[in-house]
Short mmCIF file of C-alpha atoms and ligand atoms in Angstrom, two decimals:
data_model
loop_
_atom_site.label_atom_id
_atom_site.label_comp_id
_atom_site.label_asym_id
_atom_site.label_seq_id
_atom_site.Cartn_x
_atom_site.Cartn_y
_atom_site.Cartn_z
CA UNK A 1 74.36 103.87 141.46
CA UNK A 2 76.86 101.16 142.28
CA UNK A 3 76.23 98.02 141.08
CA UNK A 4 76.79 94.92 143.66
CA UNK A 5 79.15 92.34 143.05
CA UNK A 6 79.17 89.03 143.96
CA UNK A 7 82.92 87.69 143.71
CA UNK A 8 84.00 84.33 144.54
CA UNK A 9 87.46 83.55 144.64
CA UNK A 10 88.21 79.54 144.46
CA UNK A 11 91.59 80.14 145.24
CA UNK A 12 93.74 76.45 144.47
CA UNK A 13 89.95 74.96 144.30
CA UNK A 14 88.39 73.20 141.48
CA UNK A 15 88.65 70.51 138.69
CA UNK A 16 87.12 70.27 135.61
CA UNK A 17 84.39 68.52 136.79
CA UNK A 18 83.61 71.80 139.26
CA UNK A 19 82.60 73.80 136.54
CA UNK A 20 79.33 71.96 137.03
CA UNK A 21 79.01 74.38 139.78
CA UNK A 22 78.83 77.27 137.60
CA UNK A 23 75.89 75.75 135.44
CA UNK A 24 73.57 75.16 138.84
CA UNK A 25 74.89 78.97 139.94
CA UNK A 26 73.51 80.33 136.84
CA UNK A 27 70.14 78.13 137.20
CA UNK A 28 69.64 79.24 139.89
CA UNK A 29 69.73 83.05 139.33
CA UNK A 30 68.86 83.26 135.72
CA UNK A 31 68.44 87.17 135.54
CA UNK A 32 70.54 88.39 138.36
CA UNK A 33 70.42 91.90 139.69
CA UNK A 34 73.50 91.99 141.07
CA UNK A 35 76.76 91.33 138.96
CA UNK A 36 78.88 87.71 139.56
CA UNK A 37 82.08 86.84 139.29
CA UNK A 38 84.03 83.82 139.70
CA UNK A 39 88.07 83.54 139.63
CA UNK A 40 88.66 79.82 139.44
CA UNK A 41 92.37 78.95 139.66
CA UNK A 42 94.24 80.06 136.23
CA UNK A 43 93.97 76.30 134.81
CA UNK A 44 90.06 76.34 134.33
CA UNK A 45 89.70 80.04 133.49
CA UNK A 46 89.56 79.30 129.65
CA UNK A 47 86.68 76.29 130.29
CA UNK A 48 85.14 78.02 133.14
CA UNK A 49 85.10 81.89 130.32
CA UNK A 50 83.48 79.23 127.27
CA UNK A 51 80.89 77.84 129.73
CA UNK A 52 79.59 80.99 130.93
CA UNK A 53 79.84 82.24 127.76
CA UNK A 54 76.00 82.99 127.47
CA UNK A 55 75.15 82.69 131.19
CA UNK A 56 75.53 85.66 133.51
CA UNK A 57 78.67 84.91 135.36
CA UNK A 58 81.99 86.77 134.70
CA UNK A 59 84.84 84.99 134.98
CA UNK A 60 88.39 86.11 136.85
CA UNK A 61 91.82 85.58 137.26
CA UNK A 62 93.81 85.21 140.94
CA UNK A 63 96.93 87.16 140.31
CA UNK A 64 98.66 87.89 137.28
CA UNK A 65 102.50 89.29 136.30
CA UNK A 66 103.05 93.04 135.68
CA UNK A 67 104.69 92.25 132.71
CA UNK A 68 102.94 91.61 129.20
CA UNK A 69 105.38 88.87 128.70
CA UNK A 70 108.43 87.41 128.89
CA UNK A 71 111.11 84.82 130.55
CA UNK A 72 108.62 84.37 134.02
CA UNK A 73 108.78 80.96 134.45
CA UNK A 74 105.06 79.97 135.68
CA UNK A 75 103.65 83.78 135.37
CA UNK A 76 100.61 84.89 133.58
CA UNK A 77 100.30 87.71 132.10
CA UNK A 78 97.15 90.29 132.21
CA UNK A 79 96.68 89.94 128.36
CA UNK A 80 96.59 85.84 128.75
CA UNK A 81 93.85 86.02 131.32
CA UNK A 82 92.18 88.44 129.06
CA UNK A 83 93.22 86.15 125.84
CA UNK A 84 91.43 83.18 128.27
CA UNK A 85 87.87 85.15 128.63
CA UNK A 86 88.74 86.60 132.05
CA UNK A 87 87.34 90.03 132.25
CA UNK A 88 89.09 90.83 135.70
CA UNK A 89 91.62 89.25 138.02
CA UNK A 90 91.87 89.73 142.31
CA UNK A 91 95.20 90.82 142.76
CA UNK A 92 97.29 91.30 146.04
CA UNK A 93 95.19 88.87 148.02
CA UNK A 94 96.73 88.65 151.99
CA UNK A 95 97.48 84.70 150.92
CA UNK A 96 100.31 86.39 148.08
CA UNK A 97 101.18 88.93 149.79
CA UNK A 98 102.49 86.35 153.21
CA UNK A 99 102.84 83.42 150.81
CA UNK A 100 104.44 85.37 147.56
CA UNK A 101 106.49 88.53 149.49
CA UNK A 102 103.88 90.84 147.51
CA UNK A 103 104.29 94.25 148.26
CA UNK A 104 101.94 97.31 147.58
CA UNK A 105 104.25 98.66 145.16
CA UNK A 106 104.13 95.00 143.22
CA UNK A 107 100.45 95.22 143.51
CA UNK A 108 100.47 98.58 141.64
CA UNK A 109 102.15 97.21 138.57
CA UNK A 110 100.05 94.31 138.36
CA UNK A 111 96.87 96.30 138.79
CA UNK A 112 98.41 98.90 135.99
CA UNK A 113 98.93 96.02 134.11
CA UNK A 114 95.91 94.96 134.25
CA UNK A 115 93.92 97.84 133.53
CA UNK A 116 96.65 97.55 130.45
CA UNK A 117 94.71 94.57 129.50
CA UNK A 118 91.50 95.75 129.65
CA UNK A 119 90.39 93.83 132.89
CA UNK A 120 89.00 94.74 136.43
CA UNK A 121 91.52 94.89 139.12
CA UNK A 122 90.21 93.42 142.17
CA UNK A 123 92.75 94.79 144.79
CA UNK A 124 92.41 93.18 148.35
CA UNK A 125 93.76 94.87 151.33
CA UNK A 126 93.40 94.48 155.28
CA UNK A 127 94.85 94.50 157.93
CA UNK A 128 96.38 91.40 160.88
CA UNK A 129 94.92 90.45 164.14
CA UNK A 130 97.87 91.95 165.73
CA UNK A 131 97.52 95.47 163.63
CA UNK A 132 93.85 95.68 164.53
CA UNK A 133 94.70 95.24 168.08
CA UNK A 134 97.15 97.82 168.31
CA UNK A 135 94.47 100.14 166.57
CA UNK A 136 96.65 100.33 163.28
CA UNK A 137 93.45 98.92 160.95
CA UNK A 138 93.05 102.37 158.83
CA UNK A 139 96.94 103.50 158.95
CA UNK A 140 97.26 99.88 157.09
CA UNK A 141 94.35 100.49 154.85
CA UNK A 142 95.50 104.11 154.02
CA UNK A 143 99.27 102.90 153.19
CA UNK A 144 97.47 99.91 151.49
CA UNK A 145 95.47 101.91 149.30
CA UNK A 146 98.04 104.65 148.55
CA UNK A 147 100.78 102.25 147.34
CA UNK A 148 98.58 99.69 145.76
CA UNK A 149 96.12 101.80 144.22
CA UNK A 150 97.55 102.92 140.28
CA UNK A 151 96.55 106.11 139.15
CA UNK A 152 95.31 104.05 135.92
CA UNK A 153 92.22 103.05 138.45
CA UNK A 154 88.48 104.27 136.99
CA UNK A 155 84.88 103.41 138.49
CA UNK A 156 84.88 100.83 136.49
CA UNK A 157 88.15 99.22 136.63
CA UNK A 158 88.47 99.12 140.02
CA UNK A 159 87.28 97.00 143.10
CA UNK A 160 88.58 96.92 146.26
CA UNK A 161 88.32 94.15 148.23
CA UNK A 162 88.41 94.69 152.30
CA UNK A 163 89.52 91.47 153.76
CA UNK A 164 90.74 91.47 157.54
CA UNK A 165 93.21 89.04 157.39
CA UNK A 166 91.98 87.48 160.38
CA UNK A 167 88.70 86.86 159.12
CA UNK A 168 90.01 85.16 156.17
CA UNK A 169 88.97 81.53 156.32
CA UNK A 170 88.92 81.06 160.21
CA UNK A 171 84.62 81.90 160.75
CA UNK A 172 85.44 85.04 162.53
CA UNK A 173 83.66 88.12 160.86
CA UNK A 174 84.09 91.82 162.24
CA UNK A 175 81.68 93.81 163.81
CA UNK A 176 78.78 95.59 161.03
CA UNK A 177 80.50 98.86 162.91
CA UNK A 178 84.43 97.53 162.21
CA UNK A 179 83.47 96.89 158.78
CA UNK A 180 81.93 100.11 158.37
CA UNK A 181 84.36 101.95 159.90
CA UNK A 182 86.97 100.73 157.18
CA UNK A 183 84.25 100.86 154.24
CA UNK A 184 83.76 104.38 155.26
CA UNK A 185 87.25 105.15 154.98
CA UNK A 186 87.91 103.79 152.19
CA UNK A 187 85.56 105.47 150.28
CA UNK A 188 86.54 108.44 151.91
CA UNK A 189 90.10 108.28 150.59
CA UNK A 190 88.84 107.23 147.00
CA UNK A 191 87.09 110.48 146.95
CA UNK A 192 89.58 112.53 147.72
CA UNK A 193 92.00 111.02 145.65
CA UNK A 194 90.65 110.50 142.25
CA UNK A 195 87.62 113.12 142.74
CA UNK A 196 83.53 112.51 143.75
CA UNK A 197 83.18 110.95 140.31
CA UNK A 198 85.18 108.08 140.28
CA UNK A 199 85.84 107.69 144.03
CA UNK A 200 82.04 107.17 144.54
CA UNK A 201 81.74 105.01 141.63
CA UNK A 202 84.08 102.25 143.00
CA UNK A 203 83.17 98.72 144.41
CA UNK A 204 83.99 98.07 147.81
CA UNK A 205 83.65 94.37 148.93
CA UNK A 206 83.85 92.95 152.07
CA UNK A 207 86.02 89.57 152.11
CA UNK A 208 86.17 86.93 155.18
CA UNK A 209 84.18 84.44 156.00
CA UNK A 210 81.47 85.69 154.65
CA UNK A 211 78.50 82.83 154.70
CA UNK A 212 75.21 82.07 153.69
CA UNK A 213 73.93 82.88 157.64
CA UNK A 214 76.07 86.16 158.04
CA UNK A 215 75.73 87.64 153.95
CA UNK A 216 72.45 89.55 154.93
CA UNK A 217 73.96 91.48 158.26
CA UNK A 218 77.43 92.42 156.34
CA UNK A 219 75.20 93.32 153.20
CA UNK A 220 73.58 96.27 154.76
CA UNK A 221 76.14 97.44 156.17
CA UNK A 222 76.93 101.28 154.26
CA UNK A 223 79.34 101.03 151.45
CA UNK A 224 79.75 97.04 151.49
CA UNK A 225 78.95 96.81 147.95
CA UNK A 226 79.18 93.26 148.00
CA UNK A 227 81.64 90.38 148.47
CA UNK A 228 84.69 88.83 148.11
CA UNK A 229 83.92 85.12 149.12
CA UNK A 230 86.19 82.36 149.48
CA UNK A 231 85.38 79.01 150.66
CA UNK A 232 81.65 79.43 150.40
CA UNK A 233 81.79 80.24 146.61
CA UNK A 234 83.09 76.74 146.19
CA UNK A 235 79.99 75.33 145.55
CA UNK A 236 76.29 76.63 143.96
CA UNK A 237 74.62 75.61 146.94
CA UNK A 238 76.56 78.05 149.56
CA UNK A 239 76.95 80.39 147.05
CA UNK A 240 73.56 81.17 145.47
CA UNK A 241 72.14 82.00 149.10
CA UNK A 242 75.01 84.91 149.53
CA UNK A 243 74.10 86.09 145.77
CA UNK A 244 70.26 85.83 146.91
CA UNK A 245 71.24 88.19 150.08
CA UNK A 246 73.51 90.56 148.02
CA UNK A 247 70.12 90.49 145.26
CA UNK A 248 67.63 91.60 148.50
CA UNK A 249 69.93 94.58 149.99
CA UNK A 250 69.71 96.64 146.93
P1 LIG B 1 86.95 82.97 152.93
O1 LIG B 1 88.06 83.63 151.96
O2 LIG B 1 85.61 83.42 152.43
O3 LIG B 1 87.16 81.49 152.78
O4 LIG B 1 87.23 83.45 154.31
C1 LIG B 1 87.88 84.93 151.47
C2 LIG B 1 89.07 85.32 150.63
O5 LIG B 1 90.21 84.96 150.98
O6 LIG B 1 88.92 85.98 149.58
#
């Protein structure tokens, strides 16, 4: 059975002051049944890892180098997020890929690296407005997966993250059938690459917009085993009803 994950992603969100957030979070879902994780920007990782130190919140990276160390100028490394209390970190999100010129391949490394380090790679992947319209969503996803994916991956190191890049920030959420569609798929290829095992034992999140009043539709949608969230993990009070939702599909 797949445990559901709640992931929020602050991306370059949050002050010290913000990790007040994570205290009303955690009062407000004392004994959750699904597992959360929060990746606040690499400056509050440390503060936001010794606050939730006894609370039931993980806490995450954004990206990290696929080097252990070294003359990167502004880089961290897997092993310093770990070193910082992070027990995972979202790597190859769309926003580093357009922003950073991240390719799959660069993806890979990090992800071995982290899996090096003993953390959770949380891989995103999805595909443009203009690929989905020319009906190239799951040839994206399938080279997406294949080069991004390290053979390192296990059930429990591993999340994907499916996040239409189009749905990323704007309010516009697929279809429960589009997102099925590429859930299915996914899992599909997991299986077949890394065996019924491991490939069913992955965590596949939807990411995109995903809100307090949408949560409980994408939730019960087959194989969305929870989410990726971005703006709406910003604060407790948008937050805590997506976790509730996530708590009530399983
Ligand atoms: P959003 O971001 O929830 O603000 O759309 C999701 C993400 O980029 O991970």
């Amino acid at each position: 059975m797949r445990r559901k994950l709640a992931a929020g992603n602050w991306k370059m969100n949050g002050l010290t002051a913000s990790l007040g957030e994570l205290q009303s979070l955690a009062s407000a879902h004392p004994d959750p049944l699904v597992d959360i994780l929060v990746c606040p920007p690499a400056t509050l990782v440390s503060a936001a890892a010794q606050c939730c130190a006894t609370l039931p919140i993980a806490i995450g990276g954004q990206d990290c180098h696929a080097e252990r160390a070294g003359p990167h100028t502004g880089d961290i490394s897997a092993e310093m997020l770990k070193d910082s209390g992070a027990c995972a970190s979202i790597l190859g999100h769309s926003e580093r890929r357009e922003n950073h010129g991240e390719t799959s391949d660069m993806v890979r490394a990090k992800a071995r690296a982290a899996h090096a380090a003993g953390l959770i790679a949380v891989i995103c992947m999805g595909e443009s407005l203009a690929q989905r319209d020319a009906a190239n969503t799951l040839d994206i996803i399938a080279a997406q997966m294949a080069l991004s994916i390290p053979d390192t991956s296990t059930a429990e190191n591993l999340v994907i993250a499916y996040e239409p890049i189009w749905a990323i920030g704007t309010g516009k959420v697929p279809t429960p059938a589009q997102i099925g569609e590429v859930h299915d798929f996914i899992r599909t290829r997991l299986e077949r690459r890394f065996g019924p095992g491991v490939g069913r034992g992955v965590r596949i999140l939807y990411g995109g917009s995903v809100k307090p009043d949408n949560a409980d539709t994408i939730f019960h949608v087959p194989n969305v085993d929870g989410a990726l969230v971005g703006g709406a993990s910003l604060r407790a009070e948008d937050f805590s009803p997506i976790i509730h939702a996530l708590s009530e599909s399983t």
